[in-house]
Amino acid sequence: MVYPLPAVMVSCGASPEEYNILTIAWTGTICSNPPMCYISIRPGRHSYDIIKRTGEFVINLTTSELVRATDWCGVRSGRDYDKFKEMKLTPGKAEKVKAPIIVESPVNIECVVKEIKDLGVHHMFISEVVNIQASERFMDPNTGKFELAAANPIVYIHGGYYQTGKKLGKFGFSVEKKKK
Ligand SMILES: Cc1cc2nc3c(=O)[nH]c(=O)nc-3n(C[C@H](O)[C@H](O)[C@H](O)COP(=O)(O)O)c2cc1C
């Protein structure tokens, strides 16, 4: 019941014939330096074997525009479908790994697996982030900052997908001195 979570699309495969996408909610950042994250995958998934063998994957953040593809890639298997083709998603070149990025996603996080922990029904892929690509579309030309909120990222809450809403504050706002 630790929600909300992101629902990300993880892309994998070392060559176009085996490119695949699966949806993952069990994911997160686990270290800042070196930058590390995890995804937990059930061994029965088609992607499990691909990621275990290639040792690489890309975490693609999802948006309200991508919500249907996010769900579909999480209920259909790459054993039966070419998910890029079915969802009209574009595989693009990652800079540091062989796995493809999903071009339509605003942020692509390229990961290399460091350790696989057999936790039970899920195995945790502890991974190092080796590169990040961020879409120019969400660069604010005035501030030069990347505005992820403008991409309408989605969150996953106990079986439902939601769009993020009103901004409630920024980091550290609770201790900021009020301007006179
Ligand atoms: C919102 C959502 C979250 C999911 N999270 C996970 C997860 O964290 N780990 C996992 O192994 N499967 C998860 N799944 C299920 C896989 O995405 C699903 O079984 C998928 O069809 C596997 O694809 P594949 O066989 O092509 O690898 C999730 C599915 C959805 C819809």
mmCIF file of N, CA and C in Angstrom, residues 46-125:
data_model
loop_
_atom_site.group_PDB
_atom_site.id
_atom_site.type_symbol
_atom_site.label_atom_id
_atom_site.label_comp_id
_atom_site.label_asym_id
_atom_site.label_seq_id
_atom_site.Cartn_x
_atom_site.Cartn_y
_atom_site.Cartn_z
ATOM 1 N N HIS A 46 8.211 -12.179 -20.052
ATOM 2 C CA HIS A 46 9.088 -12.315 -21.229
ATOM 3 C C HIS A 46 10.322 -11.403 -21.065
ATOM 4 N N SER A 47 10.102 -10.202 -20.558
ATOM 5 C CA SER A 47 11.205 -9.230 -20.413
ATOM 6 C C SER A 47 12.239 -9.685 -19.383
ATOM 7 N N TYR A 48 11.822 -10.510 -18.435
ATOM 8 C CA TYR A 48 12.743 -10.930 -17.367
ATOM 9 C C TYR A 48 13.998 -11.553 -17.972
ATOM 10 N N ASP A 49 13.807 -12.511 -18.875
ATOM 11 C CA ASP A 49 14.951 -13.219 -19.470
ATOM 12 C C ASP A 49 15.806 -12.268 -20.308
ATOM 13 N N ILE A 50 15.131 -11.361 -21.023
ATOM 14 C CA ILE A 50 15.880 -10.418 -21.883
ATOM 15 C C ILE A 50 16.777 -9.537 -21.016
ATOM 16 N N ILE A 51 16.207 -8.984 -19.950
ATOM 17 C CA ILE A 51 16.978 -8.053 -19.111
ATOM 18 C C ILE A 51 18.078 -8.798 -18.348
ATOM 19 N N LYS A 52 17.750 -10.019 -17.913
ATOM 20 C CA LYS A 52 18.760 -10.807 -17.199
ATOM 21 C C LYS A 52 19.945 -11.110 -18.126
ATOM 22 N N ARG A 53 19.652 -11.449 -19.381
ATOM 23 C CA ARG A 53 20.720 -11.813 -20.328
ATOM 24 C C ARG A 53 21.515 -10.592 -20.791
ATOM 25 N N THR A 54 20.796 -9.499 -21.133
ATOM 26 C CA THR A 54 21.503 -8.335 -21.688
ATOM 27 C C THR A 54 22.083 -7.432 -20.598
ATOM 28 N N GLY A 55 21.493 -7.500 -19.391
ATOM 29 C CA GLY A 55 21.973 -6.686 -18.274
ATOM 30 C C GLY A 55 21.697 -5.203 -18.448
ATOM 31 N N GLU A 56 20.719 -4.876 -19.298
ATOM 32 C CA GLU A 56 20.434 -3.462 -19.581
ATOM 33 C C GLU A 56 18.939 -3.246 -19.800
ATOM 34 N N PHE A 57 18.506 -2.029 -19.523
ATOM 35 C CA PHE A 57 17.113 -1.652 -19.822
ATOM 36 C C PHE A 57 17.016 -0.140 -19.755
ATOM 37 N N VAL A 58 15.872 0.373 -20.197
ATOM 38 C CA VAL A 58 15.619 1.820 -20.109
ATOM 39 C C VAL A 58 14.284 2.028 -19.397
ATOM 40 N N ILE A 59 14.289 2.921 -18.404
ATOM 41 C CA ILE A 59 13.041 3.322 -17.747
ATOM 42 C C ILE A 59 12.517 4.548 -18.497
ATOM 43 N N ASN A 60 11.323 4.438 -19.058
ATOM 44 C CA ASN A 60 10.710 5.545 -19.801
ATOM 45 C C ASN A 60 9.539 6.081 -18.977
ATOM 46 N N LEU A 61 9.599 7.351 -18.606
ATOM 47 C CA LEU A 61 8.507 7.917 -17.810
ATOM 48 C C LEU A 61 7.261 8.055 -18.678
ATOM 49 N N THR A 62 6.104 8.005 -18.029
ATOM 50 C CA THR A 62 4.840 7.984 -18.773
ATOM 51 C C THR A 62 4.020 9.247 -18.499
ATOM 52 N N THR A 63 3.151 9.553 -19.447
ATOM 53 C CA THR A 63 2.347 10.773 -19.374
ATOM 54 C C THR A 63 0.892 10.418 -19.675
ATOM 55 N N SER A 64 -0.005 11.417 -19.494
ATOM 56 C CA SER A 64 -1.411 11.114 -19.773
ATOM 57 C C SER A 64 -1.607 10.714 -21.241
ATOM 58 N N GLU A 65 -0.786 11.262 -22.135
ATOM 59 C CA GLU A 65 -0.863 10.859 -23.552
ATOM 60 C C GLU A 65 -0.496 9.387 -23.753
ATOM 61 N N LEU A 66 0.336 8.881 -22.851
ATOM 62 C CA LEU A 66 0.844 7.509 -22.999
ATOM 63 C C LEU A 66 0.107 6.514 -22.105
ATOM 64 N N VAL A 67 -1.003 6.948 -21.495
ATOM 65 C CA VAL A 67 -1.626 6.080 -20.482
ATOM 66 C C VAL A 67 -2.159 4.768 -21.077
ATOM 67 N N ARG A 68 -2.714 4.832 -22.278
ATOM 68 C CA ARG A 68 -3.249 3.593 -22.873
ATOM 69 C C ARG A 68 -2.106 2.616 -23.166
ATOM 70 N N ALA A 69 -1.034 3.140 -23.745
ATOM 71 C CA ALA A 69 0.117 2.282 -24.054
ATOM 72 C C ALA A 69 0.715 1.718 -22.764
ATOM 73 N N THR A 70 0.710 2.535 -21.717
ATOM 74 C CA THR A 70 1.265 2.085 -20.429
ATOM 75 C C THR A 70 0.478 0.880 -19.916
ATOM 76 N N ASP A 71 -0.835 0.980 -19.976
ATOM 77 C CA ASP A 71 -1.650 -0.130 -19.499
ATOM 78 C C ASP A 71 -1.490 -1.346 -20.415
ATOM 79 N N TRP A 72 -1.564 -1.117 -21.711
ATOM 80 C CA TRP A 72 -1.530 -2.221 -22.690
ATOM 81 C C TRP A 72 -0.228 -3.020 -22.569
ATOM 82 N N CYS A 73 0.879 -2.295 -22.437
ATOM 83 C CA CYS A 73 2.175 -2.983 -22.340
ATOM 84 C C CYS A 73 2.294 -3.767 -21.028
ATOM 85 N N GLY A 74 1.363 -3.509 -20.105
ATOM 86 C CA GLY A 74 1.365 -4.211 -18.824
ATOM 87 C C GLY A 74 0.363 -5.349 -18.759
ATOM 88 N N VAL A 75 -0.374 -5.562 -19.846
ATOM 89 C CA VAL A 75 -1.350 -6.670 -19.840
ATOM 90 C C VAL A 75 -1.196 -7.585 -21.056
ATOM 91 N N ARG A 76 -0.231 -7.287 -21.880
ATOM 92 C CA ARG A 76 0.066 -8.126 -23.049
ATOM 93 C C ARG A 76 1.546 -8.487 -22.995
ATOM 94 N N SER A 77 1.883 -9.677 -23.544
ATOM 95 C CA SER A 77 3.276 -10.115 -23.476
ATOM 96 C C SER A 77 3.981 -9.976 -24.815
ATOM 97 N N GLY A 78 5.247 -9.652 -24.727
ATOM 98 C CA GLY A 78 6.110 -9.590 -25.905
ATOM 99 C C GLY A 78 6.278 -10.952 -26.572
ATOM 100 N N ARG A 79 5.854 -12.016 -25.891
ATOM 101 C CA ARG A 79 5.869 -13.344 -26.531
ATOM 102 C C ARG A 79 4.863 -13.386 -27.673
ATOM 103 N N ASP A 80 3.805 -12.573 -27.547
ATOM 104 C CA ASP A 80 2.689 -12.609 -28.523
ATOM 105 C C ASP A 80 2.603 -11.378 -29.411
ATOM 106 N N TYR A 81 3.202 -10.285 -29.006
ATOM 107 C CA TYR A 81 3.040 -9.024 -29.752
ATOM 108 C C TYR A 81 4.356 -8.262 -29.867
ATOM 109 N N ASP A 82 4.463 -7.476 -30.954
ATOM 110 C CA ASP A 82 5.505 -6.452 -31.054
ATOM 111 C C ASP A 82 4.872 -5.196 -30.454
ATOM 112 N N LYS A 83 5.202 -4.894 -29.219
ATOM 113 C CA LYS A 83 4.486 -3.820 -28.501
ATOM 114 C C LYS A 83 4.788 -2.444 -29.087
ATOM 115 N N PHE A 84 5.991 -2.228 -29.610
ATOM 116 C CA PHE A 84 6.293 -0.940 -30.250
ATOM 117 C C PHE A 84 5.335 -0.730 -31.419
ATOM 118 N N LYS A 85 5.164 -1.783 -32.220
ATOM 119 C CA LYS A 85 4.319 -1.680 -33.411
ATOM 120 C C LYS A 85 2.849 -1.513 -33.007
ATOM 121 N N GLU A 86 2.386 -2.341 -32.115
ATOM 122 C CA GLU A 86 0.975 -2.320 -31.723
ATOM 123 C C GLU A 86 0.576 -0.976 -31.120
ATOM 124 N N MET A 87 1.454 -0.367 -30.333
ATOM 125 C CA MET A 87 1.144 0.893 -29.647
ATOM 126 C C MET A 87 1.665 2.109 -30.407
ATOM 127 N N LYS A 88 2.180 1.860 -31.623
ATOM 128 C CA LYS A 88 2.736 2.938 -32.463
ATOM 129 C C LYS A 88 3.760 3.782 -31.693
ATOM 130 N N LEU A 89 4.627 3.096 -30.992
ATOM 131 C CA LEU A 89 5.708 3.772 -30.267
ATOM 132 C C LEU A 89 6.991 3.628 -31.085
ATOM 133 N N THR A 90 7.875 4.616 -30.939
ATOM 134 C CA THR A 90 9.087 4.633 -31.752
ATOM 135 C C THR A 90 10.303 4.225 -30.924
ATOM 136 N N PRO A 91 10.996 3.142 -31.334
ATOM 137 C CA PRO A 91 12.230 2.820 -30.619
ATOM 138 C C PRO A 91 13.349 3.759 -31.087
ATOM 139 N N GLY A 92 14.019 4.378 -30.140
ATOM 140 C CA GLY A 92 15.106 5.299 -30.490
ATOM 141 C C GLY A 92 16.405 4.787 -29.903
ATOM 142 N N LYS A 93 17.482 5.459 -30.278
ATOM 143 C CA LYS A 93 18.796 5.008 -29.831
ATOM 144 C C LYS A 93 19.117 5.523 -28.433
ATOM 145 N N ALA A 94 19.481 4.613 -27.562
ATOM 146 C CA ALA A 94 20.015 5.030 -26.264
ATOM 147 C C ALA A 94 21.482 5.387 -26.495
ATOM 148 N N GLU A 95 22.052 6.175 -25.588
ATOM 149 C CA GLU A 95 23.450 6.568 -25.795
ATOM 150 C C GLU A 95 24.439 5.572 -25.204
ATOM 151 N N LYS A 96 24.039 4.932 -24.066
ATOM 152 C CA LYS A 96 25.011 4.087 -23.367
ATOM 153 C C LYS A 96 24.621 2.611 -23.290
ATOM 154 N N VAL A 97 23.383 2.274 -23.671
ATOM 155 C CA VAL A 97 22.975 0.866 -23.610
ATOM 156 C C VAL A 97 22.391 0.446 -24.961
ATOM 157 N N LYS A 98 22.304 -0.880 -25.158
ATOM 158 C CA LYS A 98 21.766 -1.381 -26.429
ATOM 159 C C LYS A 98 20.239 -1.333 -26.449
ATOM 160 N N ALA A 99 19.617 -1.390 -25.282
ATOM 161 C CA ALA A 99 18.147 -1.351 -25.218
ATOM 162 C C ALA A 99 17.649 -0.037 -25.830
ATOM 163 N N PRO A 100 16.486 -0.056 -26.494
ATOM 164 C CA PRO A 100 15.987 1.179 -27.128
ATOM 165 C C PRO A 100 15.314 2.099 -26.118
ATOM 166 N N ILE A 101 15.284 3.382 -26.435
ATOM 167 C CA ILE A 101 14.444 4.299 -25.658
ATOM 168 C C ILE A 101 13.083 4.348 -26.346
ATOM 169 N N ILE A 102 12.060 4.810 -25.636
ATOM 170 C CA ILE A 102 10.766 5.077 -26.268
ATOM 171 C C ILE A 102 10.750 6.581 -26.546
ATOM 172 N N VAL A 103 10.796 6.946 -27.820
ATOM 173 C CA VAL A 103 10.944 8.347 -28.216
ATOM 174 C C VAL A 103 9.800 9.221 -27.676
ATOM 175 N N GLU A 104 8.587 8.676 -27.604
ATOM 176 C CA GLU A 104 7.421 9.459 -27.172
ATOM 177 C C GLU A 104 7.448 9.790 -25.673
ATOM 178 N N SER A 105 8.324 9.151 -24.924
ATOM 179 C CA SER A 105 8.405 9.399 -23.480
ATOM 180 C C SER A 105 9.271 10.632 -23.197
ATOM 181 N N PRO A 106 8.901 11.484 -22.223
ATOM 182 C CA PRO A 106 9.668 12.705 -21.981
ATOM 183 C C PRO A 106 11.033 12.481 -21.331
ATOM 184 N N VAL A 107 11.196 11.368 -20.613
ATOM 185 C CA VAL A 107 12.468 11.092 -19.933
ATOM 186 C C VAL A 107 12.813 9.612 -20.095
ATOM 187 N N ASN A 108 14.037 9.363 -20.535
ATOM 188 C CA ASN A 108 14.498 7.981 -20.735
ATOM 189 C C ASN A 108 15.723 7.769 -19.851
ATOM 190 N N ILE A 109 15.628 6.814 -18.959
ATOM 191 C CA ILE A 109 16.703 6.583 -17.988
ATOM 192 C C ILE A 109 17.397 5.264 -18.339
ATOM 193 N N GLU A 110 18.630 5.378 -18.796
ATOM 194 C CA GLU A 110 19.357 4.199 -19.273
ATOM 195 C C GLU A 110 20.052 3.512 -18.092
ATOM 196 N N CYS A 111 19.812 2.223 -17.945
ATOM 197 C CA CYS A 111 20.285 1.511 -16.754
ATOM 198 C C CYS A 111 21.085 0.266 -17.095
ATOM 199 N N VAL A 112 22.073 -0.006 -16.248
ATOM 200 C CA VAL A 112 22.873 -1.230 -16.344
ATOM 201 C C VAL A 112 22.696 -2.008 -15.042
ATOM 202 N N VAL A 113 22.335 -3.273 -15.160
ATOM 203 C CA VAL A 113 22.053 -4.105 -13.983
ATOM 204 C C VAL A 113 23.354 -4.431 -13.247
ATOM 205 N N LYS A 114 23.329 -4.241 -11.922
ATOM 206 C CA LYS A 114 24.511 -4.539 -11.102
ATOM 207 C C LYS A 114 24.303 -5.820 -10.287
ATOM 208 N N GLU A 115 23.059 -6.067 -9.908
ATOM 209 C CA GLU A 115 22.789 -7.195 -9.013
ATOM 210 C C GLU A 115 21.319 -7.597 -9.150
ATOM 211 N N ILE A 116 21.055 -8.888 -9.116
ATOM 212 C CA ILE A 116 19.651 -9.340 -9.147
ATOM 213 C C ILE A 116 19.371 -10.061 -7.832
ATOM 214 N N LYS A 117 18.389 -9.569 -7.082
ATOM 215 C CA LYS A 117 18.062 -10.161 -5.785
ATOM 216 C C LYS A 117 16.765 -10.945 -5.891
ATOM 217 N N ASP A 118 16.842 -12.225 -5.588
ATOM 218 C CA ASP A 118 15.655 -13.077 -5.601
ATOM 219 C C ASP A 118 14.908 -12.840 -4.283
ATOM 220 N N LEU A 119 13.844 -12.035 -4.349
ATOM 221 C CA LEU A 119 13.150 -11.664 -3.114
ATOM 222 C C LEU A 119 11.948 -12.570 -2.842
ATOM 223 N N GLY A 120 11.517 -13.322 -3.831
ATOM 224 C CA GLY A 120 10.282 -14.109 -3.741
ATOM 225 C C GLY A 120 9.637 -14.087 -5.104
ATOM 226 N N VAL A 121 8.356 -13.706 -5.178
ATOM 227 C CA VAL A 121 7.725 -13.687 -6.515
ATOM 228 C C VAL A 121 8.355 -12.636 -7.431
ATOM 229 N N HIS A 122 8.899 -11.600 -6.856
ATOM 230 C CA HIS A 122 9.608 -10.602 -7.668
ATOM 231 C C HIS A 122 11.112 -10.690 -7.428
ATOM 232 N N HIS A 123 11.862 -10.469 -8.496
ATOM 233 C CA HIS A 123 13.313 -10.351 -8.367
ATOM 234 C C HIS A 123 13.671 -8.889 -8.603
ATOM 235 N N MET A 124 14.520 -8.385 -7.715
ATOM 236 C CA MET A 124 14.856 -6.963 -7.778
ATOM 237 C C MET A 124 16.126 -6.766 -8.592
ATOM 238 N N PHE A 125 16.036 -5.942 -9.634
ATOM 239 C CA PHE A 125 17.193 -5.628 -10.476
ATOM 240 C C PHE A 125 17.773 -4.299 -9.987
#
